[in-house]
Amino acid sequence: MKHFYTAACAVLLTTAVTAQGLLPIANKTANQRRLEAFNTPTEVERDVIWSHDCNIDSCSSWVFGNGASIVGSPWEEIDLDFECTLDGPSGPYNQWAGGTGDGTAASAMNSTTAANGLLIVDSDLFGADANYDAAWIENSWVQTANSIDCSSLDFVSISLETRYRCWDNGASDDSDKCLIEISRDGVNWPSIETFAEIDGTVDYGDGELIPSRWEVFTGYETGDGTDNPSLVEFDITSAAGGQDQIWVRFRWSGTWGYSWEIDDIQIYQTPANDLRIDNYVSYTDYFTTGIYEAGVFAAGQLNELQAAAKVYNVGYLDQEGSTLALGVNGAEVGASDPITITYQTDDTLRVVYDMSEVGSYDLTYDVSSVNEDENPGNNSTAQSFEVSYLHYGRDNGTMNAPFPAEGTDDIIALAPYDIFEDVTVYAIDVAIVAGSEDGTPVIAHLFDGSDEQYITEQYGGLFASTAELDLASQYSNDGTEDDVLWYTLVLEEPAQLAAGSVIGAI
């Protein structure tokens, strides 16, 4: 099997260095990776009324089920279920989690009590068992066997440590759903036939519709993933506030995904004052500007960027004077205008900053309001990128792309780039994953993003290529070294690119 991972990095020499505004981008690809900013677990003092560490010795605390509606070959006895286990994902594409893809389990996520067990749904493993043709059956859940008393709490929140990566059959169509659901009687739950939050209500017989469903990872697309682990928190007051009994369910619905791990669950009094940086942070504010988050920008391509973070009010009081302070290399460079973020709402806060100098850019994001935050551990996050004289790069050598299946003849991993100022491209750098066969021939290509066949045909829009190069195993990357080993593949003829164009490099 020939495995090679392209970390394409176009080597550029800019022909002009001028002030440059934020330009729109054409041909956004479906697998543009969002950088997630869920918080890593921190110790927080709070009134916890129920917790569970998913210990494998207490698996009887959980009830497992699925919504399989069809029985018969080849589905019989292979319905997808959650598991109570010590292991991480075992599916054939578990390399993203540090596995080897040979059927053995990857390490479990780095949750606080991972050593004693966790809950997992392994869609990738199930997809392999079902010959990748069981989309209709991927509707599974695990729920508390016993009720939880929330009668002492007017405002109720739930938190869990978790790890998840989206695949959704490669479609980026929002078909993967990781859900938290609440029942007040252990019998009536949000419909298992629908998955949208707006449909996640329950009528307990009095005609009142109680919102009882929360989607954990909203807006995820193919390849998006959390930290290892992430701490997620949701206010479930609408269903649980003041109730003397509730049941909690974690439900997965998907179309051949990767996996979802859950551990260290807590239910507690919602704090009065708690802002958090939510599930979107971007040093280019990609969702607004359309500018891809390059790991390395070429000097002169952009002199200014806009950073953004989605901020959510986890507390039950309105948070007046909510602001985002942006730091670059240890110095504060600006802050967003103060706003009020009301209970259970969010807003995206933005700061413009200069990135015209060559060097490393270490960004820090810090949110605050006029009230003292009761959980400051979820108020900050960080990102980094570089500005280089000669390089423009999307990747940093981290192996986070899907690997080709056994018998695959060709694989193309294309990295798109915006061109903001005229440039000449001389070469493409690629990093090769360890395990690739010695002597495997590699060619790098440039593609025209404006071509009508770009990314719709395998070689649609091809306009420049390098000479063929044979791989040498000693120049591959095993993912454990700090220094990435690159091949520089020189184009047969330098490519002249005009400002406003979009290219793809593989």
XYZ file of C-alpha atoms in Angstrom:
506
model
C 0.000 0.000 0.000
C 1.380 3.405 -0.951
C 0.784 6.020 1.723
C 1.902 9.537 1.199
C 0.696 12.719 2.804
C 1.222 16.025 1.010
C 1.908 19.058 3.138
C 1.974 21.443 0.222
C 3.854 24.691 0.740
C 4.241 26.923 -2.322
C 7.604 28.694 -2.400
C 6.910 32.289 -3.401
C 8.894 35.392 -4.321
C 6.638 38.442 -4.160
C 7.076 41.046 -6.863
C 5.462 43.870 -4.906
C 4.974 44.747 -1.251
C 2.026 47.096 -0.859
C -0.822 47.662 1.564
C -3.454 45.015 1.028
C -7.061 44.880 2.198
C -9.077 41.764 2.984
C -10.213 40.228 -0.290
C -13.010 37.708 -0.767
C -12.056 34.206 -1.813
C -13.477 32.071 -4.583
C -13.876 28.296 -4.579
C -14.024 27.645 -0.853
C -13.488 23.919 -0.372
C -15.827 21.783 1.677
C -13.020 20.463 3.853
C -11.661 23.825 5.031
C -10.626 23.049 8.583
C -12.069 25.187 11.353
C -9.832 25.672 14.350
C -11.861 24.660 17.381
C -11.522 26.444 20.674
C -13.273 24.216 23.164
C -11.544 24.521 26.495
C -9.117 22.079 28.015
C -10.264 20.791 31.408
C -9.450 22.976 34.427
C -10.377 22.702 38.084
C -13.388 24.923 38.811
C -15.106 25.336 42.168
C -18.815 24.712 41.673
C -21.831 23.124 43.271
C -21.768 19.690 41.626
C -24.900 17.687 42.426
C -24.062 14.644 40.244
C -20.954 13.322 38.503
C -19.773 10.172 36.771
C -16.237 9.181 35.751
C -17.398 6.396 33.351
C -15.471 3.756 35.295
C -15.713 0.374 33.573
C -16.593 -1.130 36.970
C -19.800 0.931 36.951
C -21.017 0.281 33.399
C -24.329 -0.832 34.912
C -24.994 2.865 35.586
C -25.717 3.193 31.867
C -28.316 1.850 29.471
C -27.278 1.367 25.828
C -29.547 1.430 22.789
C -29.848 2.257 19.114
C -32.483 3.203 16.585
C -31.895 0.402 14.096
C -35.157 -0.100 12.218
C -34.119 -2.781 9.729
C -33.093 -6.349 10.594
C -31.488 -8.830 8.262
C -28.312 -9.519 6.307
C -25.874 -7.910 6.572
C -27.157 -5.794 9.490
C -28.151 -8.448 12.014
C -26.150 -8.275 15.264
C -23.921 -5.459 14.048
C -26.042 -2.528 15.173
C -23.806 0.337 16.233
C -23.764 0.918 20.004
C -21.840 2.984 22.518
C -19.335 1.054 24.606
C -18.035 1.360 28.160
C -14.322 0.662 27.699
C -10.705 1.562 28.425
C -9.860 1.886 24.720
C -9.859 4.683 22.187
C -11.081 4.238 18.593
C -10.224 0.975 16.788
C -11.519 1.699 13.276
C -9.287 1.337 10.202
C -8.799 5.119 9.973
C -7.828 5.697 13.610
C -4.423 7.169 12.668
C -5.847 10.627 13.475
C -6.065 9.501 17.138
C -2.573 7.987 17.191
C -3.620 4.496 16.083
C -2.125 2.327 13.362
C -5.236 1.366 11.382
C -4.569 -2.352 11.839
C -7.592 -3.056 14.037
C -5.933 -2.365 17.368
C -7.304 0.464 19.493
C -5.700 3.871 19.689
C -5.071 5.298 23.137
C -8.126 6.728 24.848
C -8.454 10.502 25.008
C -6.479 12.349 27.696
C -9.439 12.939 29.988
C -8.921 13.346 33.726
C -9.959 9.759 34.559
C -9.366 8.020 31.217
C -7.340 5.342 32.998
C -10.477 3.869 34.579
C -12.728 3.976 31.522
C -14.868 6.085 29.235
C -17.845 5.925 26.883
C -17.237 5.731 23.117
C -19.138 5.251 19.886
C -16.763 4.050 17.152
C -18.527 4.765 13.865
C -15.388 4.077 11.835
C -15.061 0.565 13.211
C -18.751 -0.087 12.629
C -18.525 1.256 9.079
C -15.833 -1.286 8.292
C -17.900 -4.129 9.787
C -20.922 -3.049 7.744
C -18.923 -2.610 4.525
C -19.405 1.176 4.767
C -23.058 0.876 3.794
C -25.066 1.370 6.987
C -25.825 5.078 7.077
C -29.420 4.509 8.085
C -28.468 2.519 11.193
C -26.062 4.978 12.805
C -28.420 6.261 15.493
C -27.191 5.172 18.920
C -27.299 6.339 22.517
C -26.189 5.746 26.079
C -28.316 7.072 28.955
C -28.287 7.107 32.743
C -29.978 4.086 34.270
C -31.139 6.047 37.307
C -32.658 9.493 37.707
C -30.774 12.569 38.914
C -32.328 15.006 41.406
C -32.011 18.661 40.265
C -34.765 20.048 42.521
C -32.288 22.262 44.418
C -31.089 24.029 41.256
C -32.947 26.863 39.518
C -30.301 26.956 36.776
C -28.649 23.692 35.713
C -25.581 22.978 33.572
C -23.842 19.827 32.363
C -20.170 19.456 31.433
C -18.150 16.594 30.004
C -14.636 15.931 28.810
C -14.737 14.724 25.235
C -12.877 14.019 22.004
C -14.525 13.922 18.579
C -13.568 14.092 14.941
C -16.022 14.580 12.092
C -15.968 12.592 8.882
C -19.683 12.489 7.818
C -18.728 10.195 4.931
C -16.586 12.998 3.521
C -19.627 15.044 2.539
C -19.402 18.035 4.939
C -23.204 17.958 4.966
C -23.802 18.174 8.733
C -24.923 14.545 8.863
C -22.847 13.703 11.963
C -24.684 14.663 15.154
C -23.408 14.412 18.735
C -26.338 15.227 21.016
C -27.146 15.670 24.702
C -30.789 14.907 25.504
C -32.795 15.151 28.736
C -35.927 13.316 29.861
C -38.021 14.121 32.937
C -39.480 10.620 33.220
C -36.950 8.297 31.561
C -39.581 7.310 28.993
C -40.318 10.372 26.869
C -37.328 11.727 24.949
C -36.795 14.011 21.965
C -37.695 12.145 18.783
C -35.073 9.667 17.609
C -36.197 10.296 14.030
C -35.157 13.975 14.029
C -31.883 15.581 14.964
C -32.273 19.359 14.691
C -32.233 21.246 17.979
C -35.532 22.921 17.083
C -37.144 19.468 17.034
C -35.637 18.451 20.365
C -38.679 19.158 22.521
C -40.693 16.830 24.738
C -44.404 16.999 25.669
C -45.036 15.244 28.974
C -48.791 15.273 28.465
C -49.735 18.822 29.368
C -49.225 20.284 25.892
C -46.081 22.219 26.890
C -43.075 21.601 24.643
C -39.912 21.440 26.765
C -36.587 22.085 24.924
C -34.563 18.985 25.785
C -31.794 18.567 23.172
C -28.419 20.239 22.655
C -26.015 19.635 19.789
C -22.477 19.367 21.126
C -20.420 20.182 18.007
C -22.406 22.507 15.785
C -21.261 23.244 12.244
C -18.506 20.641 12.073
C -17.356 19.613 8.603
C -15.227 16.775 7.260
C -11.909 16.676 9.142
C -12.901 19.045 11.963
C -11.906 17.831 15.402
C -11.651 18.818 19.043
C -8.673 19.081 21.326
C -7.630 15.974 23.251
C -9.658 16.350 25.352
C -12.033 19.282 25.233
C -14.316 20.420 28.032
C -17.818 21.272 26.802
C -20.543 22.857 28.909
C -24.264 23.338 28.276
C -27.025 25.035 30.249
C -29.874 22.496 30.424
C -32.159 24.576 32.655
C -35.122 24.399 30.267
C -35.423 20.654 30.855
C -33.717 20.140 34.215
C -34.204 23.300 36.294
C -36.013 22.551 39.563
C -36.851 18.966 38.543
C -36.702 16.229 41.166
C -35.758 13.678 38.520
C -34.085 13.806 35.122
C -32.312 11.259 32.926
C -29.378 12.157 30.637
C -28.772 10.641 27.211
C -25.817 11.042 24.845
C -26.864 10.257 21.292
C -24.910 9.798 18.092
C -26.341 9.952 14.588
C -24.022 9.821 11.617
C -23.023 8.637 8.175
C -19.796 6.669 8.618
C -17.883 8.972 10.918
C -14.827 8.642 13.130
C -15.638 8.414 16.864
C -16.968 10.271 19.896
C -15.509 9.740 23.392
C -17.130 10.929 26.654
C -15.779 11.025 30.210
C -15.928 12.898 33.534
C -19.496 14.176 33.391
C -20.804 16.727 35.909
C -24.185 18.340 36.581
C -24.045 21.514 38.630
C -25.510 24.925 39.437
C -25.104 27.245 36.424
C -22.846 30.147 37.472
C -24.171 33.693 37.459
C -21.184 35.114 35.565
C -19.337 32.944 33.081
C -18.236 33.887 29.595
C -16.428 31.291 27.477
C -14.649 31.250 24.156
C -16.859 28.881 22.215
C -16.347 26.680 19.150
C -14.907 29.215 16.700
C -11.612 31.061 16.878
C -9.686 32.141 13.790
C -6.691 34.383 13.232
C -8.092 35.274 9.791
C -11.779 35.303 10.845
C -12.318 32.800 8.061
C -16.111 32.700 8.257
C -16.288 36.481 7.688
C -13.345 37.192 5.387
C -13.013 33.871 3.562
C -9.231 34.019 4.047
C -7.745 30.592 4.647
C -5.724 30.119 7.821
C -2.260 29.550 6.367
C 0.356 28.113 8.683
C 2.876 30.334 6.905
C 2.003 33.521 4.995
C 4.350 34.963 2.373
C 5.582 38.460 3.181
C 3.803 41.093 1.126
C 0.702 39.007 0.500
C -1.190 40.593 3.400
C -0.236 43.373 5.785
C -3.309 43.140 7.990
C -5.549 40.395 9.319
C -8.700 40.185 11.419
C -8.866 37.758 14.328
C -12.170 36.571 15.761
C -13.589 34.436 18.563
C -17.135 33.284 19.209
C -18.023 34.135 22.809
C -20.897 32.434 24.640
C -22.564 33.530 27.879
C -22.624 30.412 30.048
C -23.797 32.376 33.090
C -27.445 33.178 33.834
C -26.848 36.955 34.190
C -26.391 39.258 31.199
C -22.703 40.015 30.681
C -22.268 43.749 30.100
C -19.033 45.124 28.690
C -18.041 41.849 27.060
C -14.809 42.345 25.099
C -12.133 40.333 23.340
C -8.527 41.409 23.966
C -5.996 40.232 21.370
C -2.333 39.784 22.170
C 0.462 39.221 19.646
C 3.828 37.941 20.872
C 3.041 38.967 24.425
C 1.766 42.501 23.744
C -1.894 43.535 23.565
C -2.609 44.935 20.085
C -6.292 45.767 20.390
C -9.684 44.921 21.799
C -13.197 44.614 20.423
C -15.893 47.154 21.223
C -17.706 46.257 24.475
C -21.146 44.681 24.059
C -23.744 42.958 26.232
C -24.136 39.198 25.762
C -27.385 37.983 27.250
C -28.170 34.644 28.917
C -27.622 31.641 26.638
C -26.611 33.751 23.624
C -23.337 34.268 21.791
C -21.609 36.814 19.600
C -18.429 36.838 17.521
C -15.917 39.475 18.650
C -13.223 40.733 16.267
C -9.907 42.596 16.391
C -7.820 43.820 13.406
C -4.042 43.531 13.748
C -0.847 44.083 11.728
C 1.104 41.113 10.313
C 3.415 42.840 7.846
C 6.706 41.858 9.518
C 8.485 38.567 8.876
C 8.563 36.253 11.890
C 6.397 34.165 14.234
C 3.001 35.386 15.429
C 1.762 33.941 18.713
C -1.793 35.140 19.293
C -3.662 35.085 22.610
C -7.409 35.627 22.930
C -8.876 36.765 26.268
C -12.544 37.602 26.923
C -13.931 39.499 29.901
C -16.905 41.556 31.044
C -17.582 44.078 33.822
C -18.526 41.172 36.127
C -15.887 38.955 37.713
C -15.923 35.650 35.852
C -16.545 32.581 38.012
C -14.758 30.246 35.592
C -11.820 32.148 34.036
C -10.280 28.925 32.741
C -12.516 29.033 29.646
C -11.849 32.695 28.829
C -8.571 32.287 26.961
C -7.040 30.412 24.044
C -4.092 30.786 21.660
C -3.049 30.271 18.041
C 0.168 30.676 16.055
C 1.358 31.202 12.485
C 4.377 32.597 10.642
C 5.221 35.189 8.000
C 8.110 34.152 5.726
C 10.092 35.815 2.947
C 9.730 32.866 0.589
C 7.105 30.407 1.827
C 3.331 30.255 1.777
C 2.073 27.122 3.543
C -1.205 25.544 4.609
C 0.226 22.626 6.575
C 2.761 22.094 9.341
C 3.514 18.390 8.926
C 0.748 17.242 11.275
C -0.929 14.170 9.829
C -4.626 15.002 10.076
C -5.845 13.969 6.611
C -7.583 10.662 5.833
C -5.271 7.926 4.623
C -5.843 6.031 1.368
C -7.413 2.598 1.587
C -5.591 -0.593 0.671
C -5.313 -0.878 -3.114
C -5.705 2.835 -3.792
C -3.871 3.775 -6.995
C -3.928 7.550 -6.606
C -4.553 9.987 -3.801
C -4.599 13.761 -4.085
C -4.427 16.002 -1.013
C -4.866 19.524 -2.334
C -4.124 22.688 -0.360
C -5.742 25.898 -1.730
C -4.125 29.348 -1.526
C -5.375 32.907 -2.041
C -3.041 35.155 -4.056
C -3.392 38.775 -2.877
C -0.379 40.281 -4.707
C 1.405 39.221 -7.922
C 3.884 36.427 -7.251
C 6.167 33.944 -8.953
C 5.987 30.351 -7.724
C 9.177 28.345 -8.113
C 8.629 25.128 -6.157
C 6.358 23.113 -3.898
C 7.478 21.566 -0.620
C 5.915 18.270 0.497
C 6.272 16.180 3.658
C 5.944 12.404 3.342
C 4.473 10.153 6.009
C 6.540 7.244 7.305
C 5.496 3.872 5.890
C 5.502 5.016 2.280
C 7.314 2.631 -0.020
C 10.906 3.393 -0.939
C 11.159 4.539 -4.552
C 7.493 5.562 -4.875
C 7.385 8.295 -7.536
C 5.946 11.671 -6.486
C 5.035 14.666 -8.649
C 3.728 17.991 -7.311
C 1.228 20.100 -9.255
C -0.328 23.573 -9.288
C -3.995 24.006 -10.195
C -5.984 27.039 -11.319
C -8.802 27.631 -8.836
C -10.852 29.513 -11.429
C -10.925 26.590 -13.873
C -14.424 25.121 -14.187
C -13.026 21.611 -13.643
C -10.997 22.577 -10.554
C -11.574 19.939 -7.784
C -14.388 18.384 -9.829
C -11.971 16.394 -12.020
C -8.870 14.668 -10.709
C -6.541 16.910 -12.714
C -8.974 19.704 -13.499
C -7.252 23.073 -13.861
C -3.711 21.666 -13.855
C -1.272 24.269 -15.222
C 2.187 23.515 -13.765
C 4.057 20.431 -12.536
C 7.405 19.376 -11.118
C 9.692 16.645 -12.331
C 9.125 13.167 -10.863
C 10.960 12.392 -7.623
C 11.475 8.970 -6.016
C 10.808 8.743 -2.272
C 13.539 7.777 0.185
C 12.326 6.379 3.520
C 14.945 8.241 5.549
C 13.270 11.512 4.537
C 9.805 10.565 5.748
C 8.000 11.773 8.893
C 6.671 9.561 11.667
C 4.796 12.343 13.437
C 6.976 12.235 16.561
C 9.800 14.541 15.519
C 9.748 18.284 16.169
C 11.444 19.026 12.851
C 9.453 18.246 9.717
C 11.488 16.845 6.816
C 10.500 18.438 3.511
C 11.118 17.620 -0.123
C 11.457 20.687 -2.331
C 10.035 19.851 -5.759
C 11.016 22.523 -8.290
C 8.513 23.396 -11.013
C 9.664 22.750 -14.549
C 8.876 26.407 -15.312
C 8.207 29.150 -12.706
C 4.505 30.057 -12.511
C 3.481 33.719 -12.741
C 0.359 34.377 -10.651
C -1.754 37.512 -10.618
C -3.323 39.132 -7.570
C -6.865 37.871 -6.944
C -6.241 34.360 -8.249
C -6.694 31.131 -6.291
C -4.404 28.148 -6.732
C -4.268 24.615 -5.426
C -1.005 22.835 -4.665
C -0.501 19.095 -4.248
